[in-house]
XYZ file of C-alpha atoms in Angstrom:
554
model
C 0.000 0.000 0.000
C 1.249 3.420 -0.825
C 1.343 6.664 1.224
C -0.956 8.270 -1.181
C -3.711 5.412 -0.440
C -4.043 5.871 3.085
C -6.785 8.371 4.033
C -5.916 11.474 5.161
C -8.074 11.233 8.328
C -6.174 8.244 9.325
C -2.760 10.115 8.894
C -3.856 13.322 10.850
C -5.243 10.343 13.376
C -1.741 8.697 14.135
C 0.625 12.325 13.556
C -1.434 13.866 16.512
C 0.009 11.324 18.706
C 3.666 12.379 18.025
C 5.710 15.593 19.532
C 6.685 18.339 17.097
C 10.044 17.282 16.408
C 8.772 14.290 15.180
C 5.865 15.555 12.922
C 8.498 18.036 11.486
C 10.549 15.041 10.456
C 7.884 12.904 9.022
C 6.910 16.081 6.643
C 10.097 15.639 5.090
C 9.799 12.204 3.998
C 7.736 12.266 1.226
C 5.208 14.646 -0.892
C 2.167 13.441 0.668
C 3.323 13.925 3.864
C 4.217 17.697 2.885
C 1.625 18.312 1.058
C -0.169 17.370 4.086
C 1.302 19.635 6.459
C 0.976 22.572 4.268
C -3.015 22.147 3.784
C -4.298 20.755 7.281
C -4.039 22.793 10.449
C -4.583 19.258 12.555
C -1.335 17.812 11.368
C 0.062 20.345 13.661
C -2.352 21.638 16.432
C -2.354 18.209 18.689
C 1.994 18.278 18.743
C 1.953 21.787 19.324
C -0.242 21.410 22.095
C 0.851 18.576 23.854
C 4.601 20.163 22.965
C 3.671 23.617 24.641
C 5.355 24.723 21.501
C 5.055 28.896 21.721
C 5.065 29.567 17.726
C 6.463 33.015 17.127
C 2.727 34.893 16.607
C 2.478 38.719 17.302
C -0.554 38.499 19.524
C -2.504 35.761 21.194
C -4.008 33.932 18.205
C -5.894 30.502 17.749
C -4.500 27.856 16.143
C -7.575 26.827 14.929
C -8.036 30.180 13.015
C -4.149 29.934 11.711
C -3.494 29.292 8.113
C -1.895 25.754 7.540
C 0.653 27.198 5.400
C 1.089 29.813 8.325
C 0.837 26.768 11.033
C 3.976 24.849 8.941
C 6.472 27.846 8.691
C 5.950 28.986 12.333
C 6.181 25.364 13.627
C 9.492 24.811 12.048
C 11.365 28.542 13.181
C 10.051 27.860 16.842
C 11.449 24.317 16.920
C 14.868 25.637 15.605
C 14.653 28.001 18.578
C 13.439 25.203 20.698
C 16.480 23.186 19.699
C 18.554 25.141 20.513
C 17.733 26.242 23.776
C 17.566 22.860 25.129
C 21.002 21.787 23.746
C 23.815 21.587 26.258
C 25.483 24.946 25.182
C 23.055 26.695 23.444
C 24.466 29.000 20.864
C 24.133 32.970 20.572
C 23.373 34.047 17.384
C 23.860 37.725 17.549
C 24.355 40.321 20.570
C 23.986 43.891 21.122
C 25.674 45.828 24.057
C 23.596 48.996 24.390
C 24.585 51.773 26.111
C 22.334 53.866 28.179
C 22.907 57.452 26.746
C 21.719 59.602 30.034
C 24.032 60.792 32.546
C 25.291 58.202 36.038
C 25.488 59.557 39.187
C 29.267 60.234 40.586
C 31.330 57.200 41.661
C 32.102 58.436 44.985
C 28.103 60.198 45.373
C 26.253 58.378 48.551
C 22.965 57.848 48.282
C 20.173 60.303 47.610
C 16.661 59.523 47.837
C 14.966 60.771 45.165
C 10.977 60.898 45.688
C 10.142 57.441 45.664
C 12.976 56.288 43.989
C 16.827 55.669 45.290
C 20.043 56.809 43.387
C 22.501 54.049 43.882
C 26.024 55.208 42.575
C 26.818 54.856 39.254
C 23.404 54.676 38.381
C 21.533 56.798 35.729
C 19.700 59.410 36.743
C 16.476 58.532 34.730
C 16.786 54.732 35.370
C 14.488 51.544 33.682
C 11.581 51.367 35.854
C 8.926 48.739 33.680
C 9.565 47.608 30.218
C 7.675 45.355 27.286
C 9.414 43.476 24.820
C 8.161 43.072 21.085
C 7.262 39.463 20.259
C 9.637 39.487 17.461
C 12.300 40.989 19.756
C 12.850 43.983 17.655
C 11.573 46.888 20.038
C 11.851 47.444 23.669
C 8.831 49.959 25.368
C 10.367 51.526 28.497
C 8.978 53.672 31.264
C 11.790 55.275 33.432
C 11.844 56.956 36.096
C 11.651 60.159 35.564
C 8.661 58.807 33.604
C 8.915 59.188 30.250
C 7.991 56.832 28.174
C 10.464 55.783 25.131
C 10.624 53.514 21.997
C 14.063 51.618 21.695
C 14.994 49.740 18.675
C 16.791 46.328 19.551
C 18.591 46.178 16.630
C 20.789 49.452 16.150
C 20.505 50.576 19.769
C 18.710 53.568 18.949
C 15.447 55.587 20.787
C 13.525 56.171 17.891
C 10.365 58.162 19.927
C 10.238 59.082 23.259
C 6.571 61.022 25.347
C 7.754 63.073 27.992
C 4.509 64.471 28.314
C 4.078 62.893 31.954
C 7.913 63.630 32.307
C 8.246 64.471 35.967
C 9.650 68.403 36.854
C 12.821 68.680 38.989
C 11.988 68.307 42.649
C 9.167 66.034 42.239
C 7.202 64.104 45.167
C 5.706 61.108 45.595
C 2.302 62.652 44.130
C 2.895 64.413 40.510
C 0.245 66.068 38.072
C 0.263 63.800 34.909
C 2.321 60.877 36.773
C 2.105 57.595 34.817
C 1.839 54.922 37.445
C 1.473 52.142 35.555
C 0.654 50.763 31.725
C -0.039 47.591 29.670
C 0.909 46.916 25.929
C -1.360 44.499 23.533
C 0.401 43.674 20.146
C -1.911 43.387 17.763
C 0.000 42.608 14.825
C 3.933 42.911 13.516
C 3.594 46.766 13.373
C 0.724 47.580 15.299
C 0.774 47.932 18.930
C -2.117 49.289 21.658
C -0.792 50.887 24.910
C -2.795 51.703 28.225
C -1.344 54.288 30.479
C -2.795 55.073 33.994
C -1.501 58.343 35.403
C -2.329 60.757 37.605
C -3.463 63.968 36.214
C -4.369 66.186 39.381
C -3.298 66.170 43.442
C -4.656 68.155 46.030
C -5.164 68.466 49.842
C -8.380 67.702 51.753
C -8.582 70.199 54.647
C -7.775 67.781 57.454
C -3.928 67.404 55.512
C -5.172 63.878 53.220
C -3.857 63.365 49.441
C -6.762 63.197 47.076
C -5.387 61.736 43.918
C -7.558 61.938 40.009
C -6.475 59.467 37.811
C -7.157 58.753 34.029
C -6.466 55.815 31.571
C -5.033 56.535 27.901
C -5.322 54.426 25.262
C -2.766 54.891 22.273
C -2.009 53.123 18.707
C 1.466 53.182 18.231
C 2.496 51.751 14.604
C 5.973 50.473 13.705
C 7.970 50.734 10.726
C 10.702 48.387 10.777
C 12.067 49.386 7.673
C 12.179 53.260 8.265
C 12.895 52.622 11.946
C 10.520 55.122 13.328
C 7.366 55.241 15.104
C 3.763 56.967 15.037
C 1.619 57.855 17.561
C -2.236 58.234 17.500
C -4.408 59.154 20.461
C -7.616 56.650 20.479
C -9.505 57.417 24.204
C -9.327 58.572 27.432
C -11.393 58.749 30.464
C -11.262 59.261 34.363
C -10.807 56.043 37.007
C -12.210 56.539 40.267
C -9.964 54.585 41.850
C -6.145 54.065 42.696
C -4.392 51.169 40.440
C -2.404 48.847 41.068
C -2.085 46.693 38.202
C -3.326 46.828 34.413
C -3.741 44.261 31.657
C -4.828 45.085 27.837
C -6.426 42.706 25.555
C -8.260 43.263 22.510
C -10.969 45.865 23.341
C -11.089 45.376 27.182
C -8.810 47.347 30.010
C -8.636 45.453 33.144
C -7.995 47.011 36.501
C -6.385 46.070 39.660
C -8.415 48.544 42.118
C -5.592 49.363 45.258
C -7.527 49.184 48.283
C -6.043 49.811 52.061
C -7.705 48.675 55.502
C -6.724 49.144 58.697
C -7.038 46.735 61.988
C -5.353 45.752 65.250
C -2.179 43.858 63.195
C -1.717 47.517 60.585
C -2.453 47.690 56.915
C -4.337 44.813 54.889
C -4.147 45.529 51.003
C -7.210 44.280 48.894
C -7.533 44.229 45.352
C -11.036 44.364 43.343
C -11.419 43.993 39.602
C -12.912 46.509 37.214
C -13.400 45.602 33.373
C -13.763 47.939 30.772
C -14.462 48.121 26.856
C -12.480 51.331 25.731
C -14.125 51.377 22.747
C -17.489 53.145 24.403
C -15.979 53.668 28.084
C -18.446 50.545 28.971
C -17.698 48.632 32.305
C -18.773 45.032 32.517
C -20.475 43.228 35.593
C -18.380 40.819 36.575
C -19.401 37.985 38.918
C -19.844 38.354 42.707
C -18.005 35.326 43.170
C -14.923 36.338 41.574
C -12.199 37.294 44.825
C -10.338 39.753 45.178
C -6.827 39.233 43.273
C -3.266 39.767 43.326
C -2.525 38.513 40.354
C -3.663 38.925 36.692
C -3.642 37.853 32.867
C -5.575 38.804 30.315
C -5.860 36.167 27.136
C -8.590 37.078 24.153
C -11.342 34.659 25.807
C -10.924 34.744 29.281
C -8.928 36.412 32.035
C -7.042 34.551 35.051
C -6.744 35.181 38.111
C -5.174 34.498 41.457
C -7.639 35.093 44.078
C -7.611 35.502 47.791
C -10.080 34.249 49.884
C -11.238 35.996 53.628
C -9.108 33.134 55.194
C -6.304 34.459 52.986
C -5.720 31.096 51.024
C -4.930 31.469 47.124
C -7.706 30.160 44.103
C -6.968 30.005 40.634
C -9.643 31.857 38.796
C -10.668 31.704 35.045
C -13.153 34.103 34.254
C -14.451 33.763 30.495
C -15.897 37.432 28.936
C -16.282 35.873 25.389
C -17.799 32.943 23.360
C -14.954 32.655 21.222
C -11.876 34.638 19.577
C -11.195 33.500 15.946
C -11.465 37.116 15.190
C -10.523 38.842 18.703
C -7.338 40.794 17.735
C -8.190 41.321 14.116
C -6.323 44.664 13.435
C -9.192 45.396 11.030
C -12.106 45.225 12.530
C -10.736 46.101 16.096
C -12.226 49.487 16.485
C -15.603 48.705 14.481
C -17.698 48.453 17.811
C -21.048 47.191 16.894
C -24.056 48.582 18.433
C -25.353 45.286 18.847
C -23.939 44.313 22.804
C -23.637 40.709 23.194
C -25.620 38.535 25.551
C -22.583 37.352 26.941
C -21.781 37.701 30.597
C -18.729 37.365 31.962
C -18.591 34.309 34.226
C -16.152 32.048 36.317
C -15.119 28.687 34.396
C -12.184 27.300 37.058
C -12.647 27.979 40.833
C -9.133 26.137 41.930
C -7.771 26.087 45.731
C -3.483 26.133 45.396
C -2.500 23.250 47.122
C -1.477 23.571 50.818
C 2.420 24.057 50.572
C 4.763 24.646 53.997
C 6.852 27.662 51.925
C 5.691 31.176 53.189
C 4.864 33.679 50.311
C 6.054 36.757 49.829
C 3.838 39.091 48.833
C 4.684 40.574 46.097
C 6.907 38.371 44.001
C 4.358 36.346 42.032
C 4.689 35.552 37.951
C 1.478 34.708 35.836
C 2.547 32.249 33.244
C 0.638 31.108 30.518
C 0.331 31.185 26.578
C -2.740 31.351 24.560
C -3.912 28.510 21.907
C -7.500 29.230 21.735
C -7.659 25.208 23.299
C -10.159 25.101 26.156
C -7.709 22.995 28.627
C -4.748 24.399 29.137
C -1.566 24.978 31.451
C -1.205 27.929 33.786
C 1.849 28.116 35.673
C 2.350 29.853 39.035
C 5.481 31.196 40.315
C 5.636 32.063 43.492
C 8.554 33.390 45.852
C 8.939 32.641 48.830
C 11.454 33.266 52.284
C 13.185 29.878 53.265
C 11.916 27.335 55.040
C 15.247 24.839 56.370
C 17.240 28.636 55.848
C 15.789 31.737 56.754
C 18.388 33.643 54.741
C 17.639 31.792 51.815
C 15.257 32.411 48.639
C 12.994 30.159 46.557
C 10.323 29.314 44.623
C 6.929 27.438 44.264
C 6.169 26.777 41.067
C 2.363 25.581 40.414
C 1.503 23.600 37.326
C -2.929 24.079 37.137
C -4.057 22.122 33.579
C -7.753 23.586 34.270
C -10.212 24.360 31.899
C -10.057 27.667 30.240
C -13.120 28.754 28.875
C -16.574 26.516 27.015
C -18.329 27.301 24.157
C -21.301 29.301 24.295
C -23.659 25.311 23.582
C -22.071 23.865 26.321
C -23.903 24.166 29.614
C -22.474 26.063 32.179
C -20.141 24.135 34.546
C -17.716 25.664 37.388
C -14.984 23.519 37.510
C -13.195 23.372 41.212
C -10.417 20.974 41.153
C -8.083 19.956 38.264
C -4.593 18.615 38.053
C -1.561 20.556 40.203
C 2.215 19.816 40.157
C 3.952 21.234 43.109
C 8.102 22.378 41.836
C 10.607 24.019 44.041
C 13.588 26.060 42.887
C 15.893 26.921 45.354
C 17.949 30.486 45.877
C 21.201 30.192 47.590
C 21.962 33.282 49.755
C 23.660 36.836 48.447
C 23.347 38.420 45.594
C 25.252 36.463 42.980
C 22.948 35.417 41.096
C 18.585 35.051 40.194
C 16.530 33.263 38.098
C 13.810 33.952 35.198
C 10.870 32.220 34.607
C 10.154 32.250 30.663
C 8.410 30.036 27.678
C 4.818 30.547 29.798
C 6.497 29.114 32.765
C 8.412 26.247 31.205
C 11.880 27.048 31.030
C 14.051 29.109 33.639
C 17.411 31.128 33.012
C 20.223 31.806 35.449
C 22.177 35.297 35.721
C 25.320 34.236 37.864
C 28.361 36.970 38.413
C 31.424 35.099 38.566
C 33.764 36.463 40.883
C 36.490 33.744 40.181
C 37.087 34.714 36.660
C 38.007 38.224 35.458
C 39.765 39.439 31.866
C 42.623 41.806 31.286
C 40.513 44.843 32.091
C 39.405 43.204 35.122
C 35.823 43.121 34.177
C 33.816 39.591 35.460
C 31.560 37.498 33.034
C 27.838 37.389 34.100
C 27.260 33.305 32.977
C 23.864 32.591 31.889
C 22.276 29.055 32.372
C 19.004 27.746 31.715
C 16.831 24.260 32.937
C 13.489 23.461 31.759
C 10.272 22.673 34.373
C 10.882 18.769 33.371
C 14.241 18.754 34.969
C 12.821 19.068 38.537
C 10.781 16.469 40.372
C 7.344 17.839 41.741
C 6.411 17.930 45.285
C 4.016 15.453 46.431
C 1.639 16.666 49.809
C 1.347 15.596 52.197
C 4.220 13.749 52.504
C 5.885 13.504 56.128
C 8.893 12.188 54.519
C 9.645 14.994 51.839
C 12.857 16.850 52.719
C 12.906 20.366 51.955
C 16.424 21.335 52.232
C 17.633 23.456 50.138
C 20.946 21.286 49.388
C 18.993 18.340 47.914
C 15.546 20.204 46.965
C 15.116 22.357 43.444
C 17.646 23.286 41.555
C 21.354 25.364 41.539
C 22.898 25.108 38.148
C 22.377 23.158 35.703
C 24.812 21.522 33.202
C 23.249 23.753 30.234
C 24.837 26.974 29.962
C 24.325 29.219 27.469
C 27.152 31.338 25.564
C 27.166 34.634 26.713
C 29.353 37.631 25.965
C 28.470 39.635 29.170
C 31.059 41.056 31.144
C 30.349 43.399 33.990
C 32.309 46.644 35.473
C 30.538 46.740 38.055
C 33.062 44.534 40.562
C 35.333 47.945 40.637
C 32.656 50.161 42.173
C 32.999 49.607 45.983
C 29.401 51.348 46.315
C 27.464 48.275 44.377
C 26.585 45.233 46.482
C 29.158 42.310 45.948
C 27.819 40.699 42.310
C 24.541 42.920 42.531
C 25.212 44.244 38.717
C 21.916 42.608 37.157
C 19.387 45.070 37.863
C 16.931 43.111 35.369
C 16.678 40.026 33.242
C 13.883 38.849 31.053
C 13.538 36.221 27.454
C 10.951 37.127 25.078
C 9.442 33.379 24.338
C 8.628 33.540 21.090
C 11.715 34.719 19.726
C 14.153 33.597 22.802
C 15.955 37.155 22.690
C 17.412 37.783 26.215
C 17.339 41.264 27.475
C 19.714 42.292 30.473
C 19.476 45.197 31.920
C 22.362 46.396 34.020
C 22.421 48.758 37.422
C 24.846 51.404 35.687
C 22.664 51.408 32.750
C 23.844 49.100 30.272
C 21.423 46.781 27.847
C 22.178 43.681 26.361
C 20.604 42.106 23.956
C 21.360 38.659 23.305
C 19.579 36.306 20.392
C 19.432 32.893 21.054
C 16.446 32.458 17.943
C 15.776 34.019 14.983
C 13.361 37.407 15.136
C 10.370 38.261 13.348
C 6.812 37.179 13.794
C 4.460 35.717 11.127
């Protein structure tokens, strides 16, 4: 029997039982095969799936809406990139050392507290405070300090637009006129980008001596020209908030809000957190279930929005809260802004009502990490990193990582049905004491990279390498409770380096300055996961931008 007499159902049948790497090899073994994998999203979807293969997509996009043709090309550039990050020394393709071009405070300054912020020496004055990074790695979308908000082009190293409209005036305080507090990005397409900006636009004094604070949200098109390397601004909306923020997320047409609230009782201040949703086409706000907790953490994804709520006893849920039937056409740059005047008759509700496993680590609280990537499938992983203070060392650092596969949203057929329990892996990552190195979580939670200062190597110029290393969530045995017998020391618990280290042309000056904390030259680290471009941002200002896959986005 030939290939070309077996049915096509019964090929797409036994390929969606293979992993990607696989399925990318069996396309190349014959014309049926490829001809296969070229015209059927299915010969893909189940390996991608199963693979947690992120394909290199500008925006949150279902597979099931993806061209095949689309499906085969992005498959194949995210395996390469896959490939290579799990091989024993993965390989840098390019790098960029990017130097910050705004003036460092004096070697031998102390310290000088600036408003809310601290000067450390040899530190620019208008520091990184919050950044995005393109999908395709390409552009970085900074907010400093002295909040103004700038375009930088990964590539050539240069700020191609910068708003200093919210730029705050010398001598500032902790409550500005037009202070941005916070903002969210959604990338619509290759060139197309939405931003949100919450900032403060007026502060006064009640008689009795209290801050009132007025805040607004801005919404703002930015489109990108990669060949002219510049950048265009367009003002869509604005409106007031009522309310202090404390996070936002941007998906789509909705805004989501973190409302800040403080309470006082016999222990001091207890922080609570409600959610507001709003369409900023029409300035609509959504009602959103009463049984949706308060949060500390969120995500929003094109069909639904998770959460991390806290309960009254102050125990942790994983919420899903669905706000759409479906998405095919969600971030359609097209027909984003056509708001219909027809409202649909769907209301948000809650799809996953999870308890977090009981766990002996205490949380910090306010390192958390959100981790999850969007497939339009309605199971699907969310990871949870958490960190927390030491358990067997009270010096120490680590973290709880939380594997949920929970159900992510139903179609609008299917009857309603909460679902309160699904499966949880329990993973701990250990951090040994001092400053010498930290992790990132990247990949939606999958994969983690080490930043380690070496202080028993240095060159001629006496500068140290910063070593980079990086270990996948597979790699690390999850937690089983309750277990009397588990041992949770941090010697034989989690992970400290792992063989795979990645090359890495970093080399830091910051061992000469007596005023920086021994190793403490990291100020930031982050991978973009679709196109595995590693930013590093260091204390005196430096960027580095290291490629470890190819950029661009289909």
């Amino acid at each position: 029997m030939s290939l070309s007499s077996i049915p096509s159902e019964l090929i797409l049948e036994i390929v969606g039982y293979l992993d990607v790497q696989s399925v990318i090899c069996l396309c190349q073994t014959s014309t049926t095969f490829r001809m296969l994998s070229k015209t059927s999203r299915m010969f893909w979807i189940p390996s991608i799936i199963r693979s947690e293969l992120i394909l290199p997509f500008a925006n949150h996009q279902s597979l099931s809406s993806c061209d095949p043709l689309k499906l085969h090309f992005a498959t194949h550039q995210a395996a390469l990139r896959e490939r290579n990050i799990l091989s024993l020394k993965p390989r840098i393709l390019s790098y960029k050392r990017i130097t910050w071009p705004f003036p460092v405070t004096k070697p031998d300054s102390v310290d000088q507290d600036a408003g809310e912020y601290i000067l450390r020496s040899g530190s620019p004055l208008d520091e990184i405070n919050s950044y995005y990074v393109h999908p395709s790695g390409t552009w970085m979308f900074l907010l400093s300090t002295e909040n103004i908000f700038r375009v930088l082009h990964l590539e050539t190293g240069h700020i191609v637009w910068a708003n200093a409209q919210y730029r705050h005036p010398p001598g500032f305080s902790l409550v500005t006129e037009r202070s941005v507090e916070v903002f969210a990005m959604d990338f619509i397409t290759d060139s197309r980008v939405i931003l949100a900006l919450v900032f403060v636009v007026q502060a006064a004094a009640t008689p009795n001596g209290e801050i009132t604070w007025h805040r607004k949200y801005k919404i703002m098109q930015l489109d990108l020209a990669p060949l002219s390397i510049s950048v265009e601004s367009t003002d869509i909306t604005q409106d007031f908030l009522p309310f202090e923020v404390e996070t936002v997320e941007l998906c789509g047409p909705y805004i989501f809000f973190l409302e800040r609230n403080k309470t006082w009782d016999s222990n001091g201040p207890i922080m609570s957190h409600k959610l507001h949703m709003i369409d900023w086409r029409d300035g609509r706000k959504l009602d959103l279930p009463s049984s949706l907790l308060p949060a500390r953490k969120i995500g929003a994804y094109p069909t639904y929005l998770i959460s991390i709520g806290i309960t009254p006893e102050n125990t942790k849920k994983l919420q899903v809260l669905q706000y759409a039937a479906k998405a095919d056409d969600f971030h359609d740059a097209k027909d984003l802004f056509h708001h219909s005047d027809d409202k649909s008759d769907w209301t948000p509700c809650l799809v996953a009502n999870v308890d977090f496993p009981p766990s002996p680590m205490r949380d910090s609280s306010s390192e958390i990490k959100l981790c999850h990537h969007y497939t339009g499938n309605p199971k699907g992983t969310v990871r949870i990193c958490i960190r927390n203070r030491g358990l067997a060392v009270d010096s120490g650092w680590s973290s709880s990582n939380f594997t949920f596969t929970v159900d992510l949203f139903r179609s609008s057929s299917e009857e309603y049905s909460l679902a309160t329990s699904c499966e949880i892996a329990h993973r701990l990552v250990w951090e040994h004491e001092g400053l010498s190195h930290f992790y990132e979580v990247f990949g939606a939670g999958k994969y983690f990279v080490w930043w380690r200062f070496d202080h028993d190597s240095k060159d001629e110029e006496d500068q140290h390498p910063i070593r980079l290393f990086t270990t996948t969530i597979d790699d690390i045995e999850p937690i089983i409770y309750p277990d009397s017998s588990i041992d949770l020391n941090p010697e034989t618990v989690g992970v400290n380096y792992p063989s795979r280290e990645l090359e890495s042309p970093i080399k830091s000056k910051g061992a000469q300055d007596p005023h920086v904390p021994n190793g403490h030259v990291v100020a930031s680290g982050d991978v973009q996961s679709t196109s595995a471009v590693a930013i590093v941002t260091m204390t005196y200002g430096d960027i580095w931008v290291l490629r470890y896959g190819h950029t661009g986005v289909f």
